[in-house]
């Protein structure tokens, strides 16, 4: 159990357009989900913490108006990259924590490769 | 603030040799510690975790790690490397006082396995 999916796995968009990435916990409820960005050959950079039914908490330096996060249900969080630019091209990974789990473990999605042309 | 340092961005071993990936953490309290593995263009998979129980933790695929408070270390080992172990490995730390809420990842160590 504890499977997290992301859709799409890969997306190419034109500069100035918006792209939505979905993160779903398939077999568990997730009050908290996380969005990370990973540059080639680098570690994961936490962008924001998404809590079901409330506003996301963004890390310092992450533009909340550019990276819109919505966590409307216990199994779905979405990240929308608005007015995308080439510098937004990256690998975006989400993770989810099981509701009530105090063990700290996160379950990761397979990632979404975003390319902005 | 918590932090984690992985020593060595690249480690190369021969197939069948011991794998040792180093991780040191900084925390004012014993943290929750994790090792994750990432294959190319994929998400992360949990190998093992330490959450204040036994100091020697066994994980999947033959990996294990030992929590050493005196050395603030949580090194990952495997007795015999397999070609399929070639991947990126991340050490991570969470603060148990926050229910393991936010996790900080190390820079990662890429493991190469030579035939």
PDB file of C-alpha atoms in Angstrom, chain B residues 6-113:
ATOM      1  CA  UNK B   6      26.212  13.427   2.978  1.00  0.00           C
ATOM      2  CA  UNK B   7      29.931  12.889   2.567  1.00  0.00           C
ATOM      3  CA  UNK B   8      30.847  12.130  -1.005  1.00  0.00           C
ATOM      4  CA  UNK B   9      28.673  13.116  -3.942  1.00  0.00           C
ATOM      5  CA  UNK B  10      29.855  10.010  -5.816  1.00  0.00           C
ATOM      6  CA  UNK B  11      30.808   6.577  -4.563  1.00  0.00           C
ATOM      7  CA  UNK B  12      32.030   3.797  -6.817  1.00  0.00           C
ATOM      8  CA  UNK B  13      32.274   0.148  -5.766  1.00  0.00           C
ATOM      9  CA  UNK B  14      32.758  -3.147  -7.516  1.00  0.00           C
ATOM     10  CA  UNK B  15      29.941  -5.644  -7.726  1.00  0.00           C
ATOM     11  CA  UNK B  16      30.043  -7.794  -4.593  1.00  0.00           C
ATOM     12  CA  UNK B  17      31.943  -5.220  -2.551  1.00  0.00           C
ATOM     13  CA  UNK B  18      30.779  -3.449   0.578  1.00  0.00           C
ATOM     14  CA  UNK B  19      28.672  -0.351   0.100  1.00  0.00           C
ATOM     15  CA  UNK B  20      29.129   2.474   2.605  1.00  0.00           C
ATOM     16  CA  UNK B  21      27.316   5.779   2.165  1.00  0.00           C
ATOM     17  CA  UNK B  22      27.965   8.358   4.846  1.00  0.00           C
ATOM     18  CA  UNK B  23      25.468  10.683   6.480  1.00  0.00           C
ATOM     19  CA  UNK B  24      25.893  13.038   9.410  1.00  0.00           C
ATOM     20  CA  UNK B  25      23.113  15.070  10.912  1.00  0.00           C
ATOM     21  CA  UNK B  26      22.810  18.121  13.085  1.00  0.00           C
ATOM     22  CA  UNK B  27      19.974  18.350  15.576  1.00  0.00           C
ATOM     23  CA  UNK B  28      19.412  19.466  19.147  1.00  0.00           C
ATOM     24  CA  UNK B  29      17.332  16.339  19.792  1.00  0.00           C
ATOM     25  CA  UNK B  30      17.532  12.819  18.360  1.00  0.00           C
ATOM     26  CA  UNK B  31      15.746  13.183  15.075  1.00  0.00           C
ATOM     27  CA  UNK B  32      13.919  10.812  12.813  1.00  0.00           C
ATOM     28  CA  UNK B  33      16.343   9.722  10.099  1.00  0.00           C
ATOM     29  CA  UNK B  34      15.669   8.241   6.697  1.00  0.00           C
ATOM     30  CA  UNK B  35      17.472   6.867   3.687  1.00  0.00           C
ATOM     31  CA  UNK B  36      15.752   7.088   0.325  1.00  0.00           C
ATOM     32  CA  UNK B  37      16.817   5.786  -3.081  1.00  0.00           C
ATOM     33  CA  UNK B  38      16.020   7.435  -6.397  1.00  0.00           C
ATOM     34  CA  UNK B  39      16.350   5.839  -9.803  1.00  0.00           C
ATOM     35  CA  UNK B  40      16.587   8.082 -12.899  1.00  0.00           C
ATOM     36  CA  UNK B  41      13.452  10.088 -13.615  1.00  0.00           C
ATOM     37  CA  UNK B  42      11.583   8.546 -10.721  1.00  0.00           C
ATOM     38  CA  UNK B  43      10.394   9.574  -7.294  1.00  0.00           C
ATOM     39  CA  UNK B  44      12.029   8.492  -4.060  1.00  0.00           C
ATOM     40  CA  UNK B  45      11.625   5.129  -2.412  1.00  0.00           C
ATOM     41  CA  UNK B  46      12.152   4.620   1.299  1.00  0.00           C
ATOM     42  CA  UNK B  47      14.992   2.224   2.120  1.00  0.00           C
ATOM     43  CA  UNK B  48      14.809   2.445   5.894  1.00  0.00           C
ATOM     44  CA  UNK B  49      14.081   4.777   8.777  1.00  0.00           C
ATOM     45  CA  UNK B  50      15.158   5.371  12.370  1.00  0.00           C
ATOM     46  CA  UNK B  51      12.554   6.653  14.797  1.00  0.00           C
ATOM     47  CA  UNK B  52      14.200   6.186  18.225  1.00  0.00           C
ATOM     48  CA  UNK B  53      13.779   2.432  18.476  1.00  0.00           C
ATOM     49  CA  UNK B  54      16.641   0.040  17.685  1.00  0.00           C
ATOM     50  CA  UNK B  55      19.822   1.837  16.650  1.00  0.00           C
ATOM     51  CA  UNK B  56      20.578  -0.711  13.934  1.00  0.00           C
ATOM     52  CA  UNK B  57      17.901  -0.458  11.315  1.00  0.00           C
ATOM     53  CA  UNK B  58      17.386  -2.977   8.565  1.00  0.00           C
ATOM     54  CA  UNK B  59      15.761  -1.922   5.346  1.00  0.00           C
ATOM     55  CA  UNK B  60      14.840  -3.271   1.972  1.00  0.00           C
ATOM     56  CA  UNK B  61      17.198  -4.761  -0.608  1.00  0.00           C
ATOM     57  CA  UNK B  62      19.739  -5.800   2.031  1.00  0.00           C
ATOM     58  CA  UNK B  63      20.553  -2.286   3.230  1.00  0.00           C
ATOM     59  CA  UNK B  64      20.978  -1.330   6.845  1.00  0.00           C
ATOM     60  CA  UNK B  65      22.008   1.743   8.801  1.00  0.00           C
ATOM     61  CA  UNK B  66      23.208   2.381  12.312  1.00  0.00           C
ATOM     62  CA  UNK B  67      22.242   5.420  14.352  1.00  0.00           C
ATOM     63  CA  UNK B  68      25.228   6.639  16.380  1.00  0.00           C
ATOM     64  CA  UNK B  69      24.325   9.503  18.639  1.00  0.00           C
ATOM     65  CA  UNK B  70      27.908  10.134  19.774  1.00  0.00           C
ATOM     66  CA  UNK B  71      29.001  10.578  16.165  1.00  0.00           C
ATOM     67  CA  UNK B  72      25.732  12.157  14.947  1.00  0.00           C
ATOM     68  CA  UNK B  73      25.875   9.698  12.097  1.00  0.00           C
ATOM     69  CA  UNK B  74      23.503   7.437  10.223  1.00  0.00           C
ATOM     70  CA  UNK B  75      25.635   5.684   7.623  1.00  0.00           C
ATOM     71  CA  UNK B  76      24.058   3.314   5.116  1.00  0.00           C
ATOM     72  CA  UNK B  77      25.687  -0.027   4.375  1.00  0.00           C
ATOM     73  CA  UNK B  78      25.169  -3.129   2.299  1.00  0.00           C
ATOM     74  CA  UNK B  79      27.542  -6.109   2.526  1.00  0.00           C
ATOM     75  CA  UNK B  80      27.562  -6.933  -1.173  1.00  0.00           C
ATOM     76  CA  UNK B  81      26.765  -4.480  -3.957  1.00  0.00           C
ATOM     77  CA  UNK B  82      24.616  -5.488  -6.882  1.00  0.00           C
ATOM     78  CA  UNK B  83      24.456  -3.798 -10.252  1.00  0.00           C
ATOM     79  CA  UNK B  84      20.848  -2.873  -9.564  1.00  0.00           C
ATOM     80  CA  UNK B  85      21.965  -0.801  -6.560  1.00  0.00           C
ATOM     81  CA  UNK B  86      23.338   1.886  -8.867  1.00  0.00           C
ATOM     82  CA  UNK B  87      21.194   4.937  -8.096  1.00  0.00           C
ATOM     83  CA  UNK B  88      21.061   8.194  -6.153  1.00  0.00           C
ATOM     84  CA  UNK B  89      20.746   7.895  -2.388  1.00  0.00           C
ATOM     85  CA  UNK B  90      19.419  10.589  -0.100  1.00  0.00           C
ATOM     86  CA  UNK B  91      19.726  10.847   3.648  1.00  0.00           C
ATOM     87  CA  UNK B  92      16.977  12.873   5.326  1.00  0.00           C
ATOM     88  CA  UNK B  93      16.141  14.183   8.783  1.00  0.00           C
ATOM     89  CA  UNK B  94      12.892  15.170  10.472  1.00  0.00           C
ATOM     90  CA  UNK B  95      12.184  16.700  13.855  1.00  0.00           C
ATOM     91  CA  UNK B  96      10.084  14.263  15.923  1.00  0.00           C
ATOM     92  CA  UNK B  97       8.850  17.132  18.070  1.00  0.00           C
ATOM     93  CA  UNK B  98       6.806  18.218  15.102  1.00  0.00           C
ATOM     94  CA  UNK B  99       5.577  14.729  14.354  1.00  0.00           C
ATOM     95  CA  UNK B 100       8.147  14.383  11.599  1.00  0.00           C
ATOM     96  CA  UNK B 101       6.388  17.127   9.804  1.00  0.00           C
ATOM     97  CA  UNK B 102       9.073  18.692   7.621  1.00  0.00           C
ATOM     98  CA  UNK B 103      11.932  16.716   6.167  1.00  0.00           C
ATOM     99  CA  UNK B 104      15.333  18.065   5.181  1.00  0.00           C
ATOM    100  CA  UNK B 105      17.233  16.141   2.522  1.00  0.00           C
ATOM    101  CA  UNK B 106      20.952  15.817   2.065  1.00  0.00           C
ATOM    102  CA  UNK B 107      22.593  16.636  -1.228  1.00  0.00           C
ATOM    103  CA  UNK B 108      22.585  13.011  -2.308  1.00  0.00           C
ATOM    104  CA  UNK B 109      25.230  10.438  -3.133  1.00  0.00           C
ATOM    105  CA  UNK B 110      25.327   8.735  -6.486  1.00  0.00           C
ATOM    106  CA  UNK B 111      26.376   5.112  -6.234  1.00  0.00           C
ATOM    107  CA  UNK B 112      28.140   3.522  -9.175  1.00  0.00           C
ATOM    108  CA  UNK B 113      28.582  -0.252  -9.273  1.00  0.00           C
TER     109      UNK B 113
END
